[in-house]
Tab-separated table of C-alpha atoms in Angstrom:
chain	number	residue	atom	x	y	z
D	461	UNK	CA	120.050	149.493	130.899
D	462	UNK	CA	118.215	147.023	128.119
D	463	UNK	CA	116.384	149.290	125.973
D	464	UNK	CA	114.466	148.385	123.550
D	465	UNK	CA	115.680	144.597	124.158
D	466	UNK	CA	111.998	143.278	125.475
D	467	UNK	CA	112.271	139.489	126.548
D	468	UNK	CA	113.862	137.170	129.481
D	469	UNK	CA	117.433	136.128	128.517
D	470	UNK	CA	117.069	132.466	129.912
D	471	UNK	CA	120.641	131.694	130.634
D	472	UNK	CA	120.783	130.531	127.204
D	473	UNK	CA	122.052	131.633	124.066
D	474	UNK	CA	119.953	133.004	121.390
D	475	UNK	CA	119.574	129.638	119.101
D	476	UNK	CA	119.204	127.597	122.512
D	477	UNK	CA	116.321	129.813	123.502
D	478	UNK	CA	114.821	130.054	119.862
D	479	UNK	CA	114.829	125.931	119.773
D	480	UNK	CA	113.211	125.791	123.727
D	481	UNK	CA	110.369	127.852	122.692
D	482	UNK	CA	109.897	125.948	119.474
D	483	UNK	CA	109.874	122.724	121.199
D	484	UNK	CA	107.606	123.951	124.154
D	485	UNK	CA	105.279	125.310	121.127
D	486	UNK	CA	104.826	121.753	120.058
D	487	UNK	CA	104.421	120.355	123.186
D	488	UNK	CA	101.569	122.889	123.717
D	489	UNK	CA	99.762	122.302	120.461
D	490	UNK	CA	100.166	118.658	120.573
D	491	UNK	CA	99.445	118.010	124.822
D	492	UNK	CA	96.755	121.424	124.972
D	493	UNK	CA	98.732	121.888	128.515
D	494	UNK	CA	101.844	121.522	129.496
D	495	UNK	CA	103.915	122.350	133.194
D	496	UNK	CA	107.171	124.732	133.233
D	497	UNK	CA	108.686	127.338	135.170
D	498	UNK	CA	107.023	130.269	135.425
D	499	UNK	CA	109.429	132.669	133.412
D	500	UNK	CA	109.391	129.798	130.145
D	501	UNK	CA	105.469	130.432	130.373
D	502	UNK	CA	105.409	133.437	130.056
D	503	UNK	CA	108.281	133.837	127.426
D	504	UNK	CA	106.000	130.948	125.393
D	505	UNK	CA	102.283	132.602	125.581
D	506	UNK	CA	103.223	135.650	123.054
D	507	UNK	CA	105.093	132.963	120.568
D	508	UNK	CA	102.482	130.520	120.623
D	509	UNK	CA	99.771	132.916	120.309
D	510	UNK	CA	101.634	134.558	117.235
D	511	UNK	CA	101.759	131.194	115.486
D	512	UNK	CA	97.831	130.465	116.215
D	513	UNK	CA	97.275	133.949	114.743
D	514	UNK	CA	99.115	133.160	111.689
D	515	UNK	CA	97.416	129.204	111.784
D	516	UNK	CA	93.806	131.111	111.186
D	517	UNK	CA	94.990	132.479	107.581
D	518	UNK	CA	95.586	128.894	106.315
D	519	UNK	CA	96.606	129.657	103.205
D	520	UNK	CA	100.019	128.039	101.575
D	521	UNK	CA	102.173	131.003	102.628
D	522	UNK	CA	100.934	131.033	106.406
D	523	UNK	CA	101.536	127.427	106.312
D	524	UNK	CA	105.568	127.279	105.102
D	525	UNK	CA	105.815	129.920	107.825
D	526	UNK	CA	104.863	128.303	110.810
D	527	UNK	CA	107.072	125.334	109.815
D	528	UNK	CA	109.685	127.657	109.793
D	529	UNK	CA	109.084	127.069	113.664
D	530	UNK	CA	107.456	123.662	113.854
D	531	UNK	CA	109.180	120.777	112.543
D	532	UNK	CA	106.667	117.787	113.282
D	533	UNK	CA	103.739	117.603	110.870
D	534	UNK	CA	101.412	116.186	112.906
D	535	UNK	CA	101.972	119.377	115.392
D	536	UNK	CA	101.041	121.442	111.802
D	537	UNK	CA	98.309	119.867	110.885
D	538	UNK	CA	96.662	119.787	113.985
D	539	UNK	CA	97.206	123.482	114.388
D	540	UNK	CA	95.640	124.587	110.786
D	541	UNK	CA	92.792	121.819	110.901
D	542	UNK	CA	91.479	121.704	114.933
D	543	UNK	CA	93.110	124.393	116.759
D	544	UNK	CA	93.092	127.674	115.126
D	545	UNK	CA	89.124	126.620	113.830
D	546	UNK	CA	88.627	127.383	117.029
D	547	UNK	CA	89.598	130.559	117.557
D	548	UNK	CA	88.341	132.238	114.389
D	549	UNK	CA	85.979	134.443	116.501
D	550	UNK	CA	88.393	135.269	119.063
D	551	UNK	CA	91.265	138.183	118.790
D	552	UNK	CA	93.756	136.864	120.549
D	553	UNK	CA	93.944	135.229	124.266
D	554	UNK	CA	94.676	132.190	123.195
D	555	UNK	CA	96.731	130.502	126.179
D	556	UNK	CA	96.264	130.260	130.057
D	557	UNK	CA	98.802	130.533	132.686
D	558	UNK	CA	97.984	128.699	135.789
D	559	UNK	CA	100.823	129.394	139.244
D	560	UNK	CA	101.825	126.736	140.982
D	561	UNK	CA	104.234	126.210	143.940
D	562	UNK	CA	107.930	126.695	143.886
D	563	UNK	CA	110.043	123.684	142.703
D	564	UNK	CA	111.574	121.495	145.015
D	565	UNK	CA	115.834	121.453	144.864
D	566	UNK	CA	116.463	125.210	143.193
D	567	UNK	CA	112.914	126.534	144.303
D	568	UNK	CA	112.169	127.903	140.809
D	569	UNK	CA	108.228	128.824	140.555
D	570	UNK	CA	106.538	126.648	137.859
D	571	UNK	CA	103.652	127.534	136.097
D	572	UNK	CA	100.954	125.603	134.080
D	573	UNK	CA	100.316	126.857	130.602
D	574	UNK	CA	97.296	125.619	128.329
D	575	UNK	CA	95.058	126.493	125.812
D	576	UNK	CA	91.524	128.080	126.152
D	577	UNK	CA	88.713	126.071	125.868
D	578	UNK	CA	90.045	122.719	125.416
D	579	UNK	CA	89.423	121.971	129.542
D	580	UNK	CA	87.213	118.844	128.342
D	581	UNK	CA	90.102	117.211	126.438
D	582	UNK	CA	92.616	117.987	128.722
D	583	UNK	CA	90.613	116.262	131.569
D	584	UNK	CA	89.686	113.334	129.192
D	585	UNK	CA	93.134	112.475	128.031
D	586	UNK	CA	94.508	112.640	131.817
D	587	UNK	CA	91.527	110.665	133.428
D	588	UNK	CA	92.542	107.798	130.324
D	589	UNK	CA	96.083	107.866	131.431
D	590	UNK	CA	95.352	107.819	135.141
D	591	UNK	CA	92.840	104.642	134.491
D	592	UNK	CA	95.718	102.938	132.158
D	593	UNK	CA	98.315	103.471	135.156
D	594	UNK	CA	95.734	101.981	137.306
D	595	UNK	CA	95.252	99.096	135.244
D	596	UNK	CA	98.772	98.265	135.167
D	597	UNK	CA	99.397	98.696	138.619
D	598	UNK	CA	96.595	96.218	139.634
D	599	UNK	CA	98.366	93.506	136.785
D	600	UNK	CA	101.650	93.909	138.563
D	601	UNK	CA	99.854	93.334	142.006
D	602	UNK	CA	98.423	90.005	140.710
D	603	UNK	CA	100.439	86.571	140.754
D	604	UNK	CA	102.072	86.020	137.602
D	605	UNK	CA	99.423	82.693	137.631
D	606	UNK	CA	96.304	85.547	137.586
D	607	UNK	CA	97.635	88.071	135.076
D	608	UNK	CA	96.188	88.092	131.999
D	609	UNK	CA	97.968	86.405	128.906
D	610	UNK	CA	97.602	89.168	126.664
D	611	UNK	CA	101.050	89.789	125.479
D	612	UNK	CA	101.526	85.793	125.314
D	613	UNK	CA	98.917	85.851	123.151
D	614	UNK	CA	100.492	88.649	121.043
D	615	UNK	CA	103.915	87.024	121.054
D	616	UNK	CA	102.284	83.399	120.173
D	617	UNK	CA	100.353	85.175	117.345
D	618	UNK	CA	103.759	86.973	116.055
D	619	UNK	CA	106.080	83.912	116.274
D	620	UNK	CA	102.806	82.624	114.306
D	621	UNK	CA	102.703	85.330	111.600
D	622	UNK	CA	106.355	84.699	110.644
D	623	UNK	CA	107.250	82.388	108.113
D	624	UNK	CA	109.329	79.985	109.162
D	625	UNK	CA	112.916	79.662	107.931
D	626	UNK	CA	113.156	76.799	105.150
D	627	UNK	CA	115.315	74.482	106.539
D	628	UNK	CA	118.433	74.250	103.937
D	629	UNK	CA	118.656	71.161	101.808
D	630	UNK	CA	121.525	69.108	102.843
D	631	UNK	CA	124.007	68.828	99.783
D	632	UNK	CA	124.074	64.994	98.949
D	633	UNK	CA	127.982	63.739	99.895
D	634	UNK	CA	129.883	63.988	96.659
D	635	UNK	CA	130.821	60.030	94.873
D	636	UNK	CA	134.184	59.036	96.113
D	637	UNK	CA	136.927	59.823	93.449
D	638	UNK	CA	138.300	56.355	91.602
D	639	UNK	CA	141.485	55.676	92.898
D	640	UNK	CA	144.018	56.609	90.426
D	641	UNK	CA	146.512	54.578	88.055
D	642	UNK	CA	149.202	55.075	90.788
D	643	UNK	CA	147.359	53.661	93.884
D	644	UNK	CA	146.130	50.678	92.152
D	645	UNK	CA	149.232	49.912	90.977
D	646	UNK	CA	150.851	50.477	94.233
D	647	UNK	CA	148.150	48.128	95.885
D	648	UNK	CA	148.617	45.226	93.083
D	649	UNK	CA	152.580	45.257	93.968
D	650	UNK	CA	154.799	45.688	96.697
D	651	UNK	CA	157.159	48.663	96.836
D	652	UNK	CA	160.879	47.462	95.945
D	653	UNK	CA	163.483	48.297	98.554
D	654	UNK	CA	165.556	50.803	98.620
D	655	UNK	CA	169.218	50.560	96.708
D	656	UNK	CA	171.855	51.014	99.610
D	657	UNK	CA	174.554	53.070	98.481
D	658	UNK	CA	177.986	51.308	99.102
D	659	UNK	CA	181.440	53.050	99.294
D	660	UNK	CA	183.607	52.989	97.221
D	661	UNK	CA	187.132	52.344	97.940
D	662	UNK	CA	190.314	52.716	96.171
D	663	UNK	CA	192.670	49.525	96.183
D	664	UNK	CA	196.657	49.797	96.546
């Protein structure tokens, strides 16, 4: 029996499942919704609504404790300056979990898990990524005469913005050395032959 051990196990370790719900944390506060498996959602709700609880303090102290858990800035900042604002009139109840189907391949339920009241943003930021997919899907479709020149543009402006290398001065070719004593001498007169040695040999 697990007494007094409250929590879902995982199948991971305890710093593995320590470092999955600080990273799903993040995601939340920085994406307002985010899609996992059911049992991750609701392991993440109490952790995330601790750190929002402790975000609504914002003093120094409450601050060097959540990035205890949260590593990126941005994720901090965002969570002291727009999200906890947000809740200072309401105790707790932070976070949504929404059901979904089972996964296809190992059939594990997901689940949907977002913060309350930002429904507007959430549906803004999707409906801007939806319209930038279509957008890009419609440039593929077009013949490569049609499409826009946009990124030539950008590249012609880069290659445009750098300086161009100076071109290395060439070094002028250095004066031909005077031709010594030895080779003028050698020019002026011809070379002697060379002494043959003869044998010498001994008479009777």
């Amino acid at each position: 029996m697990r007494h007094l051990n409250k929590g879902r196990q995982l199948n991971r370790s305890a710093s593995h499942r320590k470092a999955l719900m600080e990273n799903l944390a993040q995601e939340l506060f920085q994406h307002k919704r985010i899609r996992t498996t059911l049992a991750k959602a609701k392991e993440l709700r109490p952790f995330a609504e601790k750190l929002v609880t402790i975000a609504k303090k914002n003093h120094l102290a409450a601050r060097r404790h959540v990035l205890e858990f949260l590593t990126r800035k941005s994720v901090v900042k965002s969570l002291f300056d727009e999200i906890a604002p947000t809740y200072a009139e309401r105790n707790g109840g932070y976070c949504r979990i929404i059901k979904l189907d089972r996964r296809a391949g190992d059939a594990a339920p997901l689940a949907i898990i977002e913060l309350v009241g930002y429904e507007g943003a959430i549906i803004a930021a999707a409906e801007a990524k939806h319209s930038r997919k279509k957008e890009a899907d419609e440039e593929k479709a077009k013949p490569k005469s049609q499409r826009s020149t946009k990124a030539k543009t950008k590249k012609a402006e880069e290659g445009e913005a750098k300086p161009k290398p100076k071109a290395k001065a060439k070094a002028s070719p250095a004066p031909k050395k005077a031709a010594s004593k030895k080779a003028s001498k050698a020019e002026g007169t011809k070379a002697a032959p060379k002494s043959t040695r003869t044998r010498k040999t001994g008479e009777k």
